[in-house]
mmCIF file of C-alpha atoms in Angstrom:
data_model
loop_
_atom_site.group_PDB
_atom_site.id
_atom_site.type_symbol
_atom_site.label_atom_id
_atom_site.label_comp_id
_atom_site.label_asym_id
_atom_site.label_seq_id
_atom_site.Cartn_x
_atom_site.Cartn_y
_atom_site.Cartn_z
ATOM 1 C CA UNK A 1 110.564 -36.039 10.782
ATOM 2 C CA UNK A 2 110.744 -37.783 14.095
ATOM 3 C CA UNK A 3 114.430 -37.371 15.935
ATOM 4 C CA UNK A 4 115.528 -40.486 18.489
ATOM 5 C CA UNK A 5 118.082 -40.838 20.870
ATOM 6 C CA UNK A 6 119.817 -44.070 21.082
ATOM 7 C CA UNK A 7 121.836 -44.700 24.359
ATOM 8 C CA UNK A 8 124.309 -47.495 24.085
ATOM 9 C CA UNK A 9 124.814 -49.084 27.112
ATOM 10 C CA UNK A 10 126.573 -52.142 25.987
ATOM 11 C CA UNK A 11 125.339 -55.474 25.820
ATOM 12 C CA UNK A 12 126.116 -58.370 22.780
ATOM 13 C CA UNK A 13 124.741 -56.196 20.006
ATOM 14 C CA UNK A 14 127.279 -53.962 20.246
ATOM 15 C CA UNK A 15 130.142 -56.736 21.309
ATOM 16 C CA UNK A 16 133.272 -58.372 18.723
ATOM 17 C CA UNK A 17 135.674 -60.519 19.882
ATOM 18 C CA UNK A 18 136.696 -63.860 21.892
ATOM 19 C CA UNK A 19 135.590 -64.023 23.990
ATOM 20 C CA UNK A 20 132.764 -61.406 23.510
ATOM 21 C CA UNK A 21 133.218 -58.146 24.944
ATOM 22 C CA UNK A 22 131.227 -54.314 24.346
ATOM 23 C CA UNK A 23 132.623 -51.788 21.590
ATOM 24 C CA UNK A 24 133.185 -48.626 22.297
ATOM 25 C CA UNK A 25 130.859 -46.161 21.258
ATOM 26 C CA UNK A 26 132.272 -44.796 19.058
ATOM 27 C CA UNK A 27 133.204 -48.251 17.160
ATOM 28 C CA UNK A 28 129.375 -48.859 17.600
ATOM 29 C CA UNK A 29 128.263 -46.009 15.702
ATOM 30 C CA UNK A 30 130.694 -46.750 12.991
ATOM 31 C CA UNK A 31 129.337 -50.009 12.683
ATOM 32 C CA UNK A 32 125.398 -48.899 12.427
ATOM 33 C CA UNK A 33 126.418 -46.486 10.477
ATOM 34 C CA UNK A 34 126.850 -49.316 7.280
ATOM 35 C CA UNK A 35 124.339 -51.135 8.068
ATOM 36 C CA UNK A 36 120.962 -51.151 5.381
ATOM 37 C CA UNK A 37 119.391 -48.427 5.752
ATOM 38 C CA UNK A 38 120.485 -46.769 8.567
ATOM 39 C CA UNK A 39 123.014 -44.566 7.550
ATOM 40 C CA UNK A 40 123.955 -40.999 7.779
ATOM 41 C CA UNK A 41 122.025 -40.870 11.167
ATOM 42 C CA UNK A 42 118.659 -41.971 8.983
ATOM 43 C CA UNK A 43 115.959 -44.771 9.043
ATOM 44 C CA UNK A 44 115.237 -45.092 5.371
ATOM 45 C CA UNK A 45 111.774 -44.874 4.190
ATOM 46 C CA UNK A 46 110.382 -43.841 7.444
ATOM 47 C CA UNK A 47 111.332 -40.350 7.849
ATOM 48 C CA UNK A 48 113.263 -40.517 11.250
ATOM 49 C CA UNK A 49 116.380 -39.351 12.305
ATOM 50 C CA UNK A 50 118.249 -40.778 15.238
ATOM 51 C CA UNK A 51 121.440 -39.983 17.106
ATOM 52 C CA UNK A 52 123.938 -42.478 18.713
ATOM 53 C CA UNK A 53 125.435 -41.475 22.166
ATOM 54 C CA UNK A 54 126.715 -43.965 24.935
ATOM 55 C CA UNK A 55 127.460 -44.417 28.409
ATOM 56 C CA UNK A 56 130.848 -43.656 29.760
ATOM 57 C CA UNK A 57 131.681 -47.098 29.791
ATOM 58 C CA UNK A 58 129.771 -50.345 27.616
ATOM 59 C CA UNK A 59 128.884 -53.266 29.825
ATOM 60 C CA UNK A 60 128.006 -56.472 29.723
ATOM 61 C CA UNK A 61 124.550 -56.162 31.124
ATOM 62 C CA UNK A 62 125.520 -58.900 33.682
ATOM 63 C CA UNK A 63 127.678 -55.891 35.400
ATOM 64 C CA UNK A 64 125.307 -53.394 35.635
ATOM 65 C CA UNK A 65 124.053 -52.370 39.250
ATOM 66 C CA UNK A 66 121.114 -50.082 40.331
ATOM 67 C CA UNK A 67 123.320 -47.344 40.508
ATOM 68 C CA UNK A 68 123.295 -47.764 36.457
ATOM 69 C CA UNK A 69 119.955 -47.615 36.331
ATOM 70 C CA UNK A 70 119.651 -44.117 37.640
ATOM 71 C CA UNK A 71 122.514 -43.365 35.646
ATOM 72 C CA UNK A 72 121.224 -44.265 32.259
ATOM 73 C CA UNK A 73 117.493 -42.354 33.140
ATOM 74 C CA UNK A 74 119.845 -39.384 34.045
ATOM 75 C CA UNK A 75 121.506 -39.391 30.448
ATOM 76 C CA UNK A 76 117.952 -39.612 28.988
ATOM 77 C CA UNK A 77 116.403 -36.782 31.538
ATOM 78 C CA UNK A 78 119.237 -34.759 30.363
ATOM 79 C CA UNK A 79 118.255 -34.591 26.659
ATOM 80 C CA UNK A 80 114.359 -35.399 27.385
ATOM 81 C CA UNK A 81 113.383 -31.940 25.891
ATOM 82 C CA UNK A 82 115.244 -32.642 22.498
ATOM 83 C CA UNK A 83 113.950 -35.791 20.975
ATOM 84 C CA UNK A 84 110.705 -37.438 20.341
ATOM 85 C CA UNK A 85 111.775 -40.846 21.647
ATOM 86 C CA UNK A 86 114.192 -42.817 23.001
ATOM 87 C CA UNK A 87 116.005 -46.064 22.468
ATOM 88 C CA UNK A 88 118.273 -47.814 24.816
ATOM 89 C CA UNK A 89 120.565 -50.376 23.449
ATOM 90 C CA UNK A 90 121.120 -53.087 26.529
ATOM 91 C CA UNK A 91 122.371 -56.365 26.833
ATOM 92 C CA UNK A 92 119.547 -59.412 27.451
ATOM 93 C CA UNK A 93 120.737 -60.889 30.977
ATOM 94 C CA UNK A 94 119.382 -58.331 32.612
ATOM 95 C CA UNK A 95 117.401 -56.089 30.186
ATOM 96 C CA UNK A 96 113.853 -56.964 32.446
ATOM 97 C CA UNK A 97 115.357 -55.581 35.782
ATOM 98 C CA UNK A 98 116.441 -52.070 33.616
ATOM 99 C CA UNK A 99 113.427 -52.227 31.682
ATOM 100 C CA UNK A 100 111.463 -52.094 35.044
ATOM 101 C CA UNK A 101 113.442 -49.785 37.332
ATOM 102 C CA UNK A 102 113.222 -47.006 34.235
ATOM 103 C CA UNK A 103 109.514 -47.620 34.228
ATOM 104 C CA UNK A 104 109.598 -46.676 38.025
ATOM 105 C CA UNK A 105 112.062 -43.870 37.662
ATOM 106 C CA UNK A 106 110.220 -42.071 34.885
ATOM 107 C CA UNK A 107 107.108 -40.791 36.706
ATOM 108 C CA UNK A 108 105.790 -38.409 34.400
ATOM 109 C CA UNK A 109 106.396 -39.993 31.202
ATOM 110 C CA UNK A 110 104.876 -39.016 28.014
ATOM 111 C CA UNK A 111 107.180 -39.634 25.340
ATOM 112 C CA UNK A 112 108.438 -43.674 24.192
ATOM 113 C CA UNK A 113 111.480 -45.398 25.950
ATOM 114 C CA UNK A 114 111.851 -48.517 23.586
ATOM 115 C CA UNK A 115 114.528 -50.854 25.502
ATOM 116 C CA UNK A 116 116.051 -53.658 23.032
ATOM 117 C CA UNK A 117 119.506 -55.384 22.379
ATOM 118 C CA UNK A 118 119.979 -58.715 20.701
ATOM 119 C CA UNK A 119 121.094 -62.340 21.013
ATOM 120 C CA UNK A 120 123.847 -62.210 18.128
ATOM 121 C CA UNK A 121 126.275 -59.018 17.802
ATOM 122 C CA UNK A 122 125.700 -56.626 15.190
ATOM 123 C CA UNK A 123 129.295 -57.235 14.126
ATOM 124 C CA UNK A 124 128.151 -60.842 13.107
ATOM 125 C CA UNK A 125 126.866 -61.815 9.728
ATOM 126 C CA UNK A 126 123.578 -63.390 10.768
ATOM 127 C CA UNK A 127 122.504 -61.718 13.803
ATOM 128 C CA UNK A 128 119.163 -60.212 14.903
ATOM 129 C CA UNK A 129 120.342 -56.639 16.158
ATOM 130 C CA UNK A 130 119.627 -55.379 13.015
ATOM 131 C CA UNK A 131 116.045 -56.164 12.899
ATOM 132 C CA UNK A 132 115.915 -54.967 16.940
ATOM 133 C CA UNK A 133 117.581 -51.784 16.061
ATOM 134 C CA UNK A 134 115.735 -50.816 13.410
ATOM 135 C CA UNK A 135 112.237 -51.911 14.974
ATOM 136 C CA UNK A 136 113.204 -50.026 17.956
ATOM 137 C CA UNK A 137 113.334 -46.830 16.051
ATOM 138 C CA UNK A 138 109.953 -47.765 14.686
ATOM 139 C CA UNK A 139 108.489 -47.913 17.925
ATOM 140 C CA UNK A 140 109.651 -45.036 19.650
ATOM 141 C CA UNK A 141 109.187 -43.320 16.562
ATOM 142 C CA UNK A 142 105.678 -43.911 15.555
ATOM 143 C CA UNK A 143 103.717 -46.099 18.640
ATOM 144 C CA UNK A 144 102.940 -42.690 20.777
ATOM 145 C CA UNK A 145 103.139 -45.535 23.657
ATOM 146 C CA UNK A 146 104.206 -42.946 26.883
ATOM 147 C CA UNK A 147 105.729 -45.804 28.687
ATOM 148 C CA UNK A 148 109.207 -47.388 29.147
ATOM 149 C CA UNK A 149 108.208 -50.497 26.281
ATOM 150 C CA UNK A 150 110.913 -53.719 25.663
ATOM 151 C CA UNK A 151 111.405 -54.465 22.270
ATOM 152 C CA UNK A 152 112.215 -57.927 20.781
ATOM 153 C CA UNK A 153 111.587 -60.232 18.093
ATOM 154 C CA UNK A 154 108.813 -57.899 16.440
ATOM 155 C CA UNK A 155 106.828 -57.330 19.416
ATOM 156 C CA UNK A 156 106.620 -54.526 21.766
ATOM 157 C CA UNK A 157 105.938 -55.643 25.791
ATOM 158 C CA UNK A 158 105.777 -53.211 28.975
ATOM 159 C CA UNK A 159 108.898 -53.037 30.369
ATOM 160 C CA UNK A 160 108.129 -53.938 33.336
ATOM 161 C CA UNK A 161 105.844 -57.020 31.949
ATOM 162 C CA UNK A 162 108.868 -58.709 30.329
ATOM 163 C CA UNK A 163 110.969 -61.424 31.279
ATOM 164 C CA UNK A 164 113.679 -62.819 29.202
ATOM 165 C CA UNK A 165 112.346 -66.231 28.512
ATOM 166 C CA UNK A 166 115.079 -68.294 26.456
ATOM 167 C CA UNK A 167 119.031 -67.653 26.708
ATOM 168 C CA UNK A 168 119.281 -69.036 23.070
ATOM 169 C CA UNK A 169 116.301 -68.386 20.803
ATOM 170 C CA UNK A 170 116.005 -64.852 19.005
ATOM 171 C CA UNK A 171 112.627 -64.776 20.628
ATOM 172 C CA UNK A 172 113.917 -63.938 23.727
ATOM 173 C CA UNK A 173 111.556 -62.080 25.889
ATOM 174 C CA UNK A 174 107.747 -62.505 26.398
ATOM 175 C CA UNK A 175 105.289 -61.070 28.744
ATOM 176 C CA UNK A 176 103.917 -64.040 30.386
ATOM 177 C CA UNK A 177 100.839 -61.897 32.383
ATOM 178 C CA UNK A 178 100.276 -59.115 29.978
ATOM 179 C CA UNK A 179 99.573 -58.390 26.542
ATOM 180 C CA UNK A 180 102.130 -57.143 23.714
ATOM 181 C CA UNK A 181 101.393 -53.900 23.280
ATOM 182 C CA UNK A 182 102.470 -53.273 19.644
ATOM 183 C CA UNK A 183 104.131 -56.071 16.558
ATOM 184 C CA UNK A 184 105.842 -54.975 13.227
ATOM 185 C CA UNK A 185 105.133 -56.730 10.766
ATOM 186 C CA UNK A 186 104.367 -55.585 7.120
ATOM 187 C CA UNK A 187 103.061 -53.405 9.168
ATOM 188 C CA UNK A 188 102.887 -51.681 12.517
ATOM 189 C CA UNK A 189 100.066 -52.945 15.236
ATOM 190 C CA UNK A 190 99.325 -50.645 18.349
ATOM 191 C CA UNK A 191 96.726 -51.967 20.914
ATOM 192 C CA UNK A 192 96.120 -48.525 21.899
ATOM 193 C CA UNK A 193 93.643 -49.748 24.597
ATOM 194 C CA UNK A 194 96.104 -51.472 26.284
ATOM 195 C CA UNK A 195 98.798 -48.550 26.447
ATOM 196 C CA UNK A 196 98.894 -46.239 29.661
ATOM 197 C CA UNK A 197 97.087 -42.604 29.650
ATOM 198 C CA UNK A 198 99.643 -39.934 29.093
ATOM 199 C CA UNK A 199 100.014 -38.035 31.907
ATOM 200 C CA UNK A 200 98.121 -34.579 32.453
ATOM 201 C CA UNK A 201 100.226 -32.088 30.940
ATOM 202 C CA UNK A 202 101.461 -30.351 34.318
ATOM 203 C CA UNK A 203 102.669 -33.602 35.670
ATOM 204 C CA UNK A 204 104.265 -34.846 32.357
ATOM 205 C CA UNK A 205 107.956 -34.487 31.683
ATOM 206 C CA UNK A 206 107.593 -32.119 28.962
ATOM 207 C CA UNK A 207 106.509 -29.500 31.434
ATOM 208 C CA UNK A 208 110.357 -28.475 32.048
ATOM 209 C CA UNK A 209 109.171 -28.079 36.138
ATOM 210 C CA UNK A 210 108.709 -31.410 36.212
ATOM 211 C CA UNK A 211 111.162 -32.642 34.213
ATOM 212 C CA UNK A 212 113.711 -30.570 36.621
ATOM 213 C CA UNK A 213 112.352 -31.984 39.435
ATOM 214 C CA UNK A 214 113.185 -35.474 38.111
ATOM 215 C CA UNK A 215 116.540 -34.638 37.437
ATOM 216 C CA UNK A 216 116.849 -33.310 41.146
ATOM 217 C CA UNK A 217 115.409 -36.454 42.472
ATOM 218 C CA UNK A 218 117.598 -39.029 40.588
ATOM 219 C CA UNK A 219 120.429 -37.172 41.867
ATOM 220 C CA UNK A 220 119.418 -38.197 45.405
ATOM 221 C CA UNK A 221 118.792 -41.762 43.976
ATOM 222 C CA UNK A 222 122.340 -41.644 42.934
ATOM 223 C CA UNK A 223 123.756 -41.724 46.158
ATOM 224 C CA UNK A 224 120.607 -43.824 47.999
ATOM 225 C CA UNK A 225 120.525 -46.824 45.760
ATOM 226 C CA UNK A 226 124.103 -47.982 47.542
ATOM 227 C CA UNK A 227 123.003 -47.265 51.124
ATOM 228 C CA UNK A 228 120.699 -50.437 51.263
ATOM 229 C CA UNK A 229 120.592 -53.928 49.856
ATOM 230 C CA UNK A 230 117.278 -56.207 47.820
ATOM 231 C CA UNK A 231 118.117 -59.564 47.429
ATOM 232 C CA UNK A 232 116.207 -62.300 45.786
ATOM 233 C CA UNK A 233 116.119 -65.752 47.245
ATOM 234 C CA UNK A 234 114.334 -68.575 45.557
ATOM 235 C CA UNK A 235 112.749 -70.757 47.924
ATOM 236 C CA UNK A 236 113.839 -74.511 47.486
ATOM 237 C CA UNK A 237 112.964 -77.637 48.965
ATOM 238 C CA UNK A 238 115.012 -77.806 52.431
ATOM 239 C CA UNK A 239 115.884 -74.213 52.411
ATOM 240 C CA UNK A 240 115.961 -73.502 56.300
ATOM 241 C CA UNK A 241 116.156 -70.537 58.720
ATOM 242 C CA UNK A 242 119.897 -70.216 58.214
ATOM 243 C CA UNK A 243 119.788 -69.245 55.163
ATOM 244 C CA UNK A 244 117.401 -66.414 55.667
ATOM 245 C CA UNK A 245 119.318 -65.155 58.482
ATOM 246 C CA UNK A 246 122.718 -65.484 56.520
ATOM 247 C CA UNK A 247 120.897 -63.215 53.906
ATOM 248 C CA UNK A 248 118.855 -60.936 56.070
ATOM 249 C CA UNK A 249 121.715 -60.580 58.747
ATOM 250 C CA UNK A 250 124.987 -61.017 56.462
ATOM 251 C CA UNK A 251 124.484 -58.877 53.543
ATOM 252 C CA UNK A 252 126.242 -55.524 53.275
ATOM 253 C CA UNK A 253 124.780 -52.741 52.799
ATOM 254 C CA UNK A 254 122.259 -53.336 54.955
ATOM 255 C CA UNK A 255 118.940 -55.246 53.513
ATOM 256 C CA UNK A 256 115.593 -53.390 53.353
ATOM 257 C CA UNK A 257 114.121 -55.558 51.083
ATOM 258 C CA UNK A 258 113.929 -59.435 50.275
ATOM 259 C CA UNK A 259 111.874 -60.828 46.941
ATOM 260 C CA UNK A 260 110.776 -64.440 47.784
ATOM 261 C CA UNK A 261 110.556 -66.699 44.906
ATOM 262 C CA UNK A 262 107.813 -68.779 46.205
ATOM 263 C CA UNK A 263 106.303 -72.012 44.652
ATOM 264 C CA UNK A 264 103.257 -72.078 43.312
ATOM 265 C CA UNK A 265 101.057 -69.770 44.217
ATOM 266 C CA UNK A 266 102.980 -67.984 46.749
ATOM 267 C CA UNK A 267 103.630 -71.085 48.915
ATOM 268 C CA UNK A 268 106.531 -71.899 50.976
ATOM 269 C CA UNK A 269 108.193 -74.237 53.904
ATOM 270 C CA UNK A 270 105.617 -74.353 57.318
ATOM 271 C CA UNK A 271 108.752 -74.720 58.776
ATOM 272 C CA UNK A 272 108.682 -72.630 62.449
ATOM 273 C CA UNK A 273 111.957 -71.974 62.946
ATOM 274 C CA UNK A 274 111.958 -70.830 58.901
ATOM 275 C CA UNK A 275 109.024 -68.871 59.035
ATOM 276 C CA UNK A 276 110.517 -67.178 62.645
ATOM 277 C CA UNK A 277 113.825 -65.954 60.463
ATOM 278 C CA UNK A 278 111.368 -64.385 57.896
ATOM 279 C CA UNK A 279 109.248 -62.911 60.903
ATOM 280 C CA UNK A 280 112.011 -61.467 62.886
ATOM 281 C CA UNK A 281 113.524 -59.922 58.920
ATOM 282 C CA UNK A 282 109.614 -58.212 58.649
ATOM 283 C CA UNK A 283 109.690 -57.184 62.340
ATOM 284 C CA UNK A 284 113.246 -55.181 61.549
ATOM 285 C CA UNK A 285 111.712 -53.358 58.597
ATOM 286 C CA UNK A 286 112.224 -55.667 55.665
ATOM 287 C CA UNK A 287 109.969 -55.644 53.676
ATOM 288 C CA UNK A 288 109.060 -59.186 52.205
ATOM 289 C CA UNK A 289 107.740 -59.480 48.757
ATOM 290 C CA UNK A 290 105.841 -63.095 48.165
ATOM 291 C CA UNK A 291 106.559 -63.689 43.962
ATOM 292 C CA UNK A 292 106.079 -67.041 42.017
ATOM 293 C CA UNK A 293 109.209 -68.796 40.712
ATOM 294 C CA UNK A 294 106.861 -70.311 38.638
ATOM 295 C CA UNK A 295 106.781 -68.359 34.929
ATOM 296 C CA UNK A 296 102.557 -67.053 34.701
ATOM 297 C CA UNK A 297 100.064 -66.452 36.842
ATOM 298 C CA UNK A 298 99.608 -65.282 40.620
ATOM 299 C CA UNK A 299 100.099 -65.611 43.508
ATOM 300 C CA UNK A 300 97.134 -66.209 45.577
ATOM 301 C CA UNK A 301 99.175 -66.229 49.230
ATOM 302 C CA UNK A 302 95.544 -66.944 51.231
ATOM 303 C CA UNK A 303 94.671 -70.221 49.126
ATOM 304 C CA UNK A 304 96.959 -72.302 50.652
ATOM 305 C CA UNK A 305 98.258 -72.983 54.202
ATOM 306 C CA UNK A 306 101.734 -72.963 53.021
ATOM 307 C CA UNK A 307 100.968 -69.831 51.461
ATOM 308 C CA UNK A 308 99.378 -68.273 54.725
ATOM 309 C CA UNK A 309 102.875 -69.070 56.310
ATOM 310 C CA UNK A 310 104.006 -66.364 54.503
ATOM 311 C CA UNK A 311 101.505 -63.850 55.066
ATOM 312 C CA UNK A 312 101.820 -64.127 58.561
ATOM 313 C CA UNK A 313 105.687 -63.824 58.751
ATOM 314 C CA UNK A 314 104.759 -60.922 57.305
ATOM 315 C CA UNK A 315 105.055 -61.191 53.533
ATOM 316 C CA UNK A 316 102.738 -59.606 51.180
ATOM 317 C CA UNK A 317 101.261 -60.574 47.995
ATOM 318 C CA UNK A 318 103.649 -59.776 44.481
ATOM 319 C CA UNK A 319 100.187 -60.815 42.661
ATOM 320 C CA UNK A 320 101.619 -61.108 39.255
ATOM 321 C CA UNK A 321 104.129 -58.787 39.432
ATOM 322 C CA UNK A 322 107.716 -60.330 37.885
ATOM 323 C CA UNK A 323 110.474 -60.837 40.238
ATOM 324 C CA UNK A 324 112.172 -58.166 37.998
ATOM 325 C CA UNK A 325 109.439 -55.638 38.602
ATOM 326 C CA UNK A 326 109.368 -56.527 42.445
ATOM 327 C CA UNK A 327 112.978 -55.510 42.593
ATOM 328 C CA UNK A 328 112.957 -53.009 40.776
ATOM 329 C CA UNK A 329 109.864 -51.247 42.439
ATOM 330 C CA UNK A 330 111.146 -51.937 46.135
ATOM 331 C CA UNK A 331 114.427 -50.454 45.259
ATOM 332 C CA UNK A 332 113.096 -47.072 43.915
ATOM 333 C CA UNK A 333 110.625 -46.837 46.786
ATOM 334 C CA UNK A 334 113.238 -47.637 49.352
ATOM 335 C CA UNK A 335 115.417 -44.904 47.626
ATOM 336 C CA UNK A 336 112.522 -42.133 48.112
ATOM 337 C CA UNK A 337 113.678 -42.626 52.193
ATOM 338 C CA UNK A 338 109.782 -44.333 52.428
ATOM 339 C CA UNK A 339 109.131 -46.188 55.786
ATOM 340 C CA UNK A 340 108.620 -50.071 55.509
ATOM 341 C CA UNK A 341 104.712 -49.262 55.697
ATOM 342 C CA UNK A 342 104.307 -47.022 53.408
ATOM 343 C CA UNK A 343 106.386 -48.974 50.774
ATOM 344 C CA UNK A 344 104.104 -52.066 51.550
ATOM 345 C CA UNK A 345 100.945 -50.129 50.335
ATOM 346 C CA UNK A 346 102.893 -48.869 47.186
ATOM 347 C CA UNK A 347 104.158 -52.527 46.471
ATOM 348 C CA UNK A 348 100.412 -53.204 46.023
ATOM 349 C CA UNK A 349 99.597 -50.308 44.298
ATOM 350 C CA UNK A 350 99.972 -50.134 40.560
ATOM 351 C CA UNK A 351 102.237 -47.565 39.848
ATOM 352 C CA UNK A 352 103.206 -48.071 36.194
ATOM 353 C CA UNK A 353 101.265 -50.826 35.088
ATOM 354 C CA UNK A 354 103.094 -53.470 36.382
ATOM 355 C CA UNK A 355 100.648 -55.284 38.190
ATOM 356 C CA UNK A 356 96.990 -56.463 38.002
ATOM 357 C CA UNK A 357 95.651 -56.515 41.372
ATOM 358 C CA UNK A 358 92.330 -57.917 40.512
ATOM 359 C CA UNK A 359 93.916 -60.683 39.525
ATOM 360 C CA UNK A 360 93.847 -62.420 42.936
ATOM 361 C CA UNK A 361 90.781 -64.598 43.535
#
């Protein structure tokens, strides 16, 4: 029998009242606990066993912060060597950004991290959490997937592939420039060939040297992730040096990091004095991602002239990484105390699968 660990971190399925606000953990397990088959700490007819535990406090995932993120891959380092898999229960507004900062945190994975939540509490009568739960504990359960996976609607994505995609709709995350990498249906559907290797053994987390070291290193992470700042500014017709320098130059703690949301493919403003702001950011160690704003595809920063802008500023190609992922990925390299050159060759380096370089014309 496969054991889980489900982490509650908040988020709507585990919210009741008006307006809607998280349960506490232990009113969360109470409430699983009489739903259809999942009581007495069992998924019926599937022969797994799960356990509920929670963060110290439930948030709206609109709250949570990178310092969070290390938190929650802490509590799930700290019982790695007990359970078979791993569930985190997470609210939708920002499940992609957690989804892909645990994907970059958990170097060495070889067990499932399924990531889900839902669009309608558990509490209500019609909801989906039930169906997101209990697929959740499917998929860490039974996919052998060794990769921090996003569950929703019957399909399993990459973690740091998805995107939530409609703020209404049950259906509501896809993976725009990657496969789903498992669906339940009547019944379960891995694409194996599109799953990441496991690790070799003496760099996977179930060596207990390596998981230790992990531990030790998100406890520097703990304290780096508030020593710098990684904003995101969407590009917009008009935007003008100002703005970049109010960002760059006005944002405390200091910013290492800035994700473009370019048009296109990677195009923006030929603006001089805007593309001077963005040049003087690079030239004081910011490190300027180029993403689309634009849902699929890639950026192709050399097609255009507007694009080219950008590369000469000093920005570098996100390919067809999410804005999520870019975030995510600059954040946990800027928290290793990398210099602003080395994290550019990471950022275009696939490190977990969230990027397909060839992709690029």
């Amino acid at each position: 029998m496969k054991s889980i660990y489900v982490l509650y971190t908040g988020g709507t399925i585990g919210s009741a009242g008006d307006p809607l606000a998280p349960m506490s953990t232990a009113q969360f397990r109470a409430l699983v606990n009489q739903m259809p088959g999942l009581s007495d700490g069992l998924v019926q007819g599937e022969q797994i066993r799960y356990v509920i535990d929670g963060t110290p406090q439930p948030l709206d995932s609109s709250n949570m912060t990178p310092s969070d993120w290390v938190a929650i891959a802490q509590q799930l380092a700290g019982v790695y060597a007990d359970y078979d898999g791993f569930v985190v229960l997470h609210g939708t507004d920002t499940m992609g950004y957690t989804a892909s900062a645990l994907s970059f945190l958990f170097q060495g994975l070889d067990k499932t991290v399924v990531i889900t939540g839902s669009q309608l509490p558990l509490s209500y009568t019609v909801n989906d959490a039930l169906a997101n739960l209990s697929g959740a504990l499917v998929m860490a359960a039974k996919t052998g997937i060794p990769e921090v996976t996003l569950y929703f609607d019957f399909l399993l994505f990459r973690g740091n592939r998805a995107v939530k995609v409609n703020a209404n709709a049950v259906h509501a995350f896809d993976s725009p420039n990657f496969p789903a990498l498992a669906a339940l249906g009547t019944q379960l559907t891995v694409q194996t060939a599109l799953a990441l290797p496991p690790p070799p053994a003496a760099q996977a987390l179930s060596s207990p040297g390596r998981l230790q070291a992990l531990k030790e290193q998100l406890q520097r992470f703990s304290a780096a992730v508030t020593e710098f700042s990684v904003p995101i500014m969407s590009l917009y017709p008009g935007i003008n040096a100002s703005t970049v320098e109010a960002i760059v130059n006005g944002t405390r703690p200091p910013v290492s990091g800035l994700v473009l949301l370019a048009f296109g493919a990677g195009n923006g403003p030929s603006n001089p004095a805007f593309l001077g702001a963005l040049s003087r950011a690079n030239a004081g160690g910011v490190v300027l991602m180029d993403n689309t704003q634009v849902l699929a595809g890639t950026v192709s920063i050399d097609a255009y002239a507007t694009g080219e802008g950008l590369a000469k500023a000093g920005a570098i190609s996100a390919y067809d990484m999410t804005p999520e992922a870019s975030l995510a990925k600059l954040i946990y390299l800027r928290a290793q105390g990398l210099a602003p050159a080395e994290i550019k060759v990471q950022m275009v380096s696939d490190l977990r699968g969230e990027i397909t370089l060839e992709s690029q014309p």
